[in-house]
Amino acid sequence: GEDVEQSLFLSVREGDSSVINCTYTDSSSTYLYWYKQEPGAGLQLLTYIFSNMDMKQDQRLTVLLNKKDKHLSLRIADTQTGDSAIYFCAEKNPNFGNEKLTFGTGTRLTIIP
Amino acid sequence: GAGVSQSPRYKVTKRGQDVALRCDPISGHVSLYWYRQALGQGPEFLTYFNYEAQQDKSGLPNDRFSAERPEGSISTLTIQRTEQRDSAMYRCASYGRGGQETQYFGPGTRLLVL
């Protein structure tokens, strides 16, 4: 079955690094994603990683994937107030042609000045 | 348009009324997905289309929910005889093939059933 889990809340001081964790259960997932949701806005794709990769870096964002443990993390370096949002991890259905995503419950990131 | 658009952005209706939610995907995107997001939860899959064909409707909660995409572009999600438990954010996403392995989401329609 498909189930994606995240912790609900994370508080980080401005300037520190934030690490948001996610676990998933479908070992056949091909792509895993991180989306950002700000109040009143849509879901913004931050980054994604293909399942044959261990790490992907994009400016302040680093994604780590431990496929053995089915664990995905998102590290945000030098966290800023604009990073306050809810972060969702999602896995893509592996069935060819059906790209539906299964999302976690989201982690609310709060920045402490 | 440049992105996915949805209308209306907010809809308040009385229990028992029908509602129609519209999604206008990114031009040229073959696939269109509908999700529902309850408060404090992540989005949950409802249904999806490739062109005008509905490929998977396994996420629709019951037969009061239906969706169509008659010309392979704009899609409408219809909820008949709305109930209070239908209150949620309804999100649409479109997906292009041949390159980006990502879905692009619209701003959503927040539905409140009184």
CSV table of C-alpha atoms in Angstrom, one decimal:
chain,number,residue,atom,x,y,z
A,1,GLY,CA,0.0,0.0,0.0
A,2,GLU,CA,0.9,3.6,-0.2
A,3,ASP,CA,1.5,5.7,2.8
A,4,VAL,CA,3.6,8.8,3.3
A,5,GLU,CA,4.4,10.1,6.7
A,6,GLN,CA,5.8,13.4,8.0
A,7,SER,CA,6.1,15.1,11.4
A,8,LEU,CA,3.6,17.9,11.7
A,9,PHE,CA,5.7,20.8,13.0
A,10,LEU,CA,9.2,22.1,12.9
A,11,SER,CA,10.6,25.3,14.4
A,12,VAL,CA,14.0,26.7,13.4
A,13,ARG,CA,15.9,29.8,14.1
A,14,GLU,CA,16.5,32.2,11.2
A,15,GLY,CA,19.9,31.4,9.7
A,16,ASP,CA,20.0,27.8,10.9
A,17,SER,CA,19.4,24.8,8.7
A,18,SER,CA,16.0,23.1,8.5
A,19,VAL,CA,15.7,19.4,8.0
A,20,ILE,CA,12.2,18.0,7.1
A,21,ASN,CA,11.9,14.3,7.1
A,22,CYS,CA,9.5,11.9,5.3
A,23,THR,CA,9.0,8.2,5.2
A,24,TYR,CA,7.2,6.3,2.5
A,25,THR,CA,6.2,2.7,2.0
A,26,ASP,CA,5.9,2.0,-1.7
A,27,SER,CA,9.4,0.7,-2.6
A,28,SER,CA,8.6,0.8,-6.3
A,29,SER,CA,8.2,4.6,-6.3
A,30,THR,CA,10.1,6.2,-9.2
A,31,TYR,CA,10.1,9.9,-8.2
A,32,LEU,CA,9.8,11.6,-4.9
A,33,TYR,CA,8.9,15.3,-4.6
A,34,TRP,CA,8.9,18.2,-2.2
A,35,TYR,CA,6.2,20.8,-2.5
A,36,LYS,CA,5.8,24.1,-0.6
A,37,GLN,CA,2.4,25.5,0.3
A,38,GLU,CA,2.2,29.1,1.5
A,39,PRO,CA,-1.1,30.6,2.9
A,40,GLY,CA,-3.5,31.4,0.1
A,41,ALA,CA,-1.2,30.0,-2.6
A,42,GLY,CA,-1.1,26.9,-4.6
A,43,LEU,CA,1.3,24.0,-4.2
A,44,GLN,CA,4.7,25.0,-5.5
A,45,LEU,CA,7.1,22.3,-6.7
A,46,LEU,CA,10.5,22.8,-4.9
A,47,THR,CA,12.5,19.9,-6.1
A,48,TYR,CA,12.3,16.2,-7.0
A,49,ILE,CA,14.6,13.2,-7.0
A,50,PHE,CA,14.6,10.1,-9.1
A,51,SER,CA,14.7,6.9,-7.1
A,52,ASN,CA,18.1,5.8,-8.4
A,53,MET,CA,19.8,8.9,-6.9
A,54,ASP,CA,21.0,9.4,-3.3
A,55,MET,CA,21.2,13.1,-3.2
A,56,LYS,CA,20.3,16.2,-5.2
A,57,GLN,CA,21.3,19.7,-4.5
A,58,ASP,CA,19.7,22.9,-5.7
A,59,GLN,CA,21.0,26.1,-4.3
A,60,ARG,CA,19.9,26.1,-0.6
A,61,LEU,CA,18.0,22.9,-1.0
A,62,THR,CA,19.5,19.4,-0.5
A,63,VAL,CA,17.4,16.3,-0.9
A,64,LEU,CA,18.7,13.0,0.6
A,65,LEU,CA,17.1,9.7,-0.3
A,66,ASN,CA,17.7,6.4,1.6
A,67,LYS,CA,15.9,3.9,-0.5
A,68,LYS,CA,16.7,1.0,1.8
A,69,ASP,CA,15.0,2.7,4.7
A,70,LYS,CA,12.4,4.5,2.5
A,71,HIS,CA,13.4,7.8,4.0
A,72,LEU,CA,13.5,11.1,2.3
A,73,SER,CA,14.7,14.4,3.7
A,74,LEU,CA,14.8,18.0,2.6
A,75,ARG,CA,17.5,20.3,4.1
A,76,ILE,CA,17.1,24.1,3.7
A,77,ALA,CA,20.3,25.9,4.4
A,78,ASP,CA,20.3,29.4,5.9
A,79,THR,CA,16.6,29.3,6.7
A,80,GLN,CA,14.9,32.6,6.1
A,81,THR,CA,11.5,34.0,7.1
A,82,GLY,CA,10.2,33.5,3.6
A,83,ASP,CA,10.7,29.8,4.1
A,84,SER,CA,7.8,29.7,6.5
A,85,ALA,CA,5.3,27.4,4.9
A,86,ILE,CA,3.9,23.8,4.9
A,87,TYR,CA,6.1,21.4,3.1
A,88,PHE,CA,4.7,18.2,1.6
A,89,CYS,CA,6.6,15.2,0.4
A,90,ALA,CA,5.0,13.1,-2.3
A,91,GLU,CA,5.7,9.9,-4.1
A,92,LYS,CA,4.6,9.1,-7.6
A,93,ASN,CA,2.6,6.1,-8.5
A,94,PRO,CA,5.0,3.7,-10.3
A,95,ASN,CA,2.3,2.4,-12.7
A,96,PHE,CA,3.2,3.5,-16.2
A,97,GLY,CA,0.9,6.2,-17.5
A,98,ASN,CA,-0.7,7.0,-14.2
A,99,GLU,CA,1.3,9.8,-12.6
A,100,LYS,CA,-0.9,10.3,-9.5
A,101,LEU,CA,0.9,11.5,-6.4
A,102,THR,CA,0.5,10.3,-2.8
A,103,PHE,CA,1.2,13.1,-0.4
A,104,GLY,CA,2.2,13.2,3.2
A,105,THR,CA,0.3,15.2,5.8
A,106,GLY,CA,2.7,18.1,5.5
A,107,THR,CA,5.2,19.7,7.9
A,108,ARG,CA,4.6,23.2,9.1
A,109,LEU,CA,7.9,25.1,9.2
A,110,THR,CA,8.0,28.0,11.6
A,111,ILE,CA,11.0,30.4,11.6
A,112,ILE,CA,12.0,31.9,14.9
A,113,PRO,CA,13.6,35.4,14.4
B,1,GLY,CA,-2.2,30.8,-20.0
B,2,ALA,CA,1.2,30.5,-18.3
B,3,GLY,CA,0.0,28.3,-15.4
B,4,VAL,CA,-2.9,26.2,-14.2
B,5,SER,CA,-6.0,28.3,-13.3
B,6,GLN,CA,-9.0,27.3,-11.3
B,7,SER,CA,-12.4,28.9,-10.8
B,8,PRO,CA,-14.0,29.9,-8.6
B,9,ARG,CA,-11.3,30.4,-6.0
B,10,TYR,CA,-13.9,30.3,-3.3
B,11,LYS,CA,-17.4,28.7,-3.3
B,12,VAL,CA,-19.9,28.8,-0.4
B,13,THR,CA,-23.0,26.7,-1.0
B,14,LYS,CA,-25.8,25.3,1.0
B,15,ARG,CA,-26.1,21.6,1.7
B,16,GLY,CA,-28.0,19.8,-1.1
B,17,GLN,CA,-26.9,22.2,-3.9
B,18,ASP,CA,-24.8,21.1,-6.8
B,19,VAL,CA,-21.4,22.7,-7.5
B,20,ALA,CA,-19.2,22.8,-10.5
B,21,LEU,CA,-15.5,23.5,-10.2
B,22,ARG,CA,-13.4,24.4,-13.2
B,23,CYS,CA,-9.8,23.7,-14.1
B,24,ASP,CA,-7.9,25.2,-17.0
B,25,PRO,CA,-4.6,23.4,-17.4
B,26,ILE,CA,-1.3,24.6,-18.9
B,27,SER,CA,-1.7,24.8,-22.7
B,28,GLY,CA,-0.7,21.6,-24.4
B,29,HIS,CA,-0.6,19.4,-21.2
B,30,VAL,CA,-2.0,16.0,-21.9
B,31,SER,CA,-2.8,14.9,-18.4
B,32,LEU,CA,-5.0,16.6,-15.8
B,33,TYR,CA,-5.4,15.5,-12.2
B,34,TRP,CA,-7.9,16.4,-9.5
B,35,TYR,CA,-7.1,16.2,-5.8
B,36,ARG,CA,-8.9,17.1,-2.6
B,37,GLN,CA,-7.2,18.5,0.4
B,38,ALA,CA,-8.9,18.5,3.8
B,39,LEU,CA,-7.8,21.0,6.4
B,40,GLY,CA,-4.5,19.9,8.0
B,41,GLN,CA,-4.0,17.1,5.4
B,42,GLY,CA,-2.1,16.6,2.2
B,43,PRO,CA,-3.9,16.4,-1.1
B,44,GLU,CA,-5.6,13.1,-2.0
B,45,PHE,CA,-6.0,11.9,-5.5
B,46,LEU,CA,-9.6,11.9,-7.0
B,47,THR,CA,-9.3,11.3,-10.7
B,48,TYR,CA,-7.3,12.0,-13.8
B,49,PHE,CA,-7.6,12.4,-17.5
B,50,ASN,CA,-5.3,11.8,-20.5
B,51,TYR,CA,-6.7,14.1,-23.2
B,52,GLU,CA,-10.5,13.7,-22.9
B,53,ALA,CA,-10.4,10.1,-21.5
B,54,GLN,CA,-10.9,9.6,-17.8
B,55,GLN,CA,-8.3,7.0,-16.9
B,56,ASP,CA,-8.7,6.5,-13.2
B,57,LYS,CA,-11.6,7.6,-11.0
B,58,SER,CA,-10.7,5.3,-8.1
B,59,GLY,CA,-10.3,8.3,-5.8
B,60,LEU,CA,-13.8,9.7,-6.2
B,61,PRO,CA,-15.5,9.2,-2.8
B,62,ASN,CA,-18.9,8.3,-4.1
B,63,ASP,CA,-21.2,8.7,-7.1
B,64,ARG,CA,-22.1,12.3,-6.2
B,65,PHE,CA,-18.7,13.2,-7.6
B,66,SER,CA,-18.0,13.3,-11.3
B,67,ALA,CA,-15.6,14.9,-13.7
B,68,GLU,CA,-15.3,15.5,-17.4
B,69,ARG,CA,-12.9,16.9,-19.9
B,70,PRO,CA,-14.8,16.9,-23.1
B,71,GLU,CA,-12.3,18.5,-25.4
B,72,GLY,CA,-9.1,17.4,-23.7
B,73,SER,CA,-8.4,20.8,-22.2
B,74,ILE,CA,-10.7,22.4,-19.6
B,75,SER,CA,-12.0,20.1,-17.0
B,76,THR,CA,-15.0,20.3,-14.6
B,77,LEU,CA,-15.4,18.5,-11.3
B,78,THR,CA,-19.1,18.4,-10.3
B,79,ILE,CA,-20.4,17.5,-6.9
B,80,GLN,CA,-24.1,16.8,-6.7
B,81,ARG,CA,-26.2,17.2,-3.6
B,82,THR,CA,-23.3,18.6,-1.6
B,83,GLU,CA,-22.8,17.6,2.0
B,84,GLN,CA,-20.9,19.4,4.8
B,85,ARG,CA,-18.2,16.7,4.6
B,86,ASP,CA,-17.4,17.8,1.0
B,87,SER,CA,-15.9,21.1,2.4
B,88,ALA,CA,-12.3,21.1,1.4
B,89,MET,CA,-9.7,22.6,-1.0
B,90,TYR,CA,-10.1,21.1,-4.5
B,91,ARG,CA,-6.8,21.2,-6.4
B,92,CYS,CA,-6.2,20.6,-10.1
B,93,ALA,CA,-2.8,19.8,-11.6
B,94,SER,CA,-1.6,19.3,-15.1
B,95,TYR,CA,1.2,17.3,-16.4
B,96,GLY,CA,3.2,17.4,-19.6
B,97,ARG,CA,5.0,14.6,-21.2
B,98,GLY,CA,8.4,14.4,-22.8
B,99,GLY,CA,10.6,16.2,-20.3
B,100,GLN,CA,9.5,17.4,-16.9
B,101,GLU,CA,8.4,14.7,-14.6
B,102,THR,CA,6.3,17.1,-12.5
B,103,GLN,CA,2.8,18.1,-12.0
B,104,TYR,CA,2.0,21.8,-11.8
B,105,PHE,CA,-0.8,22.8,-9.5
B,106,GLY,CA,-3.4,25.5,-9.7
B,107,PRO,CA,-4.3,27.8,-6.8
B,108,GLY,CA,-7.3,25.6,-5.8
B,109,THR,CA,-11.0,26.1,-5.1
B,110,ARG,CA,-11.9,26.3,-1.5
B,111,LEU,CA,-15.4,24.8,-1.1
B,112,LEU,CA,-17.5,25.5,2.0
B,113,VAL,CA,-20.8,23.7,2.4
B,114,LEU,CA,-23.1,25.1,5.0
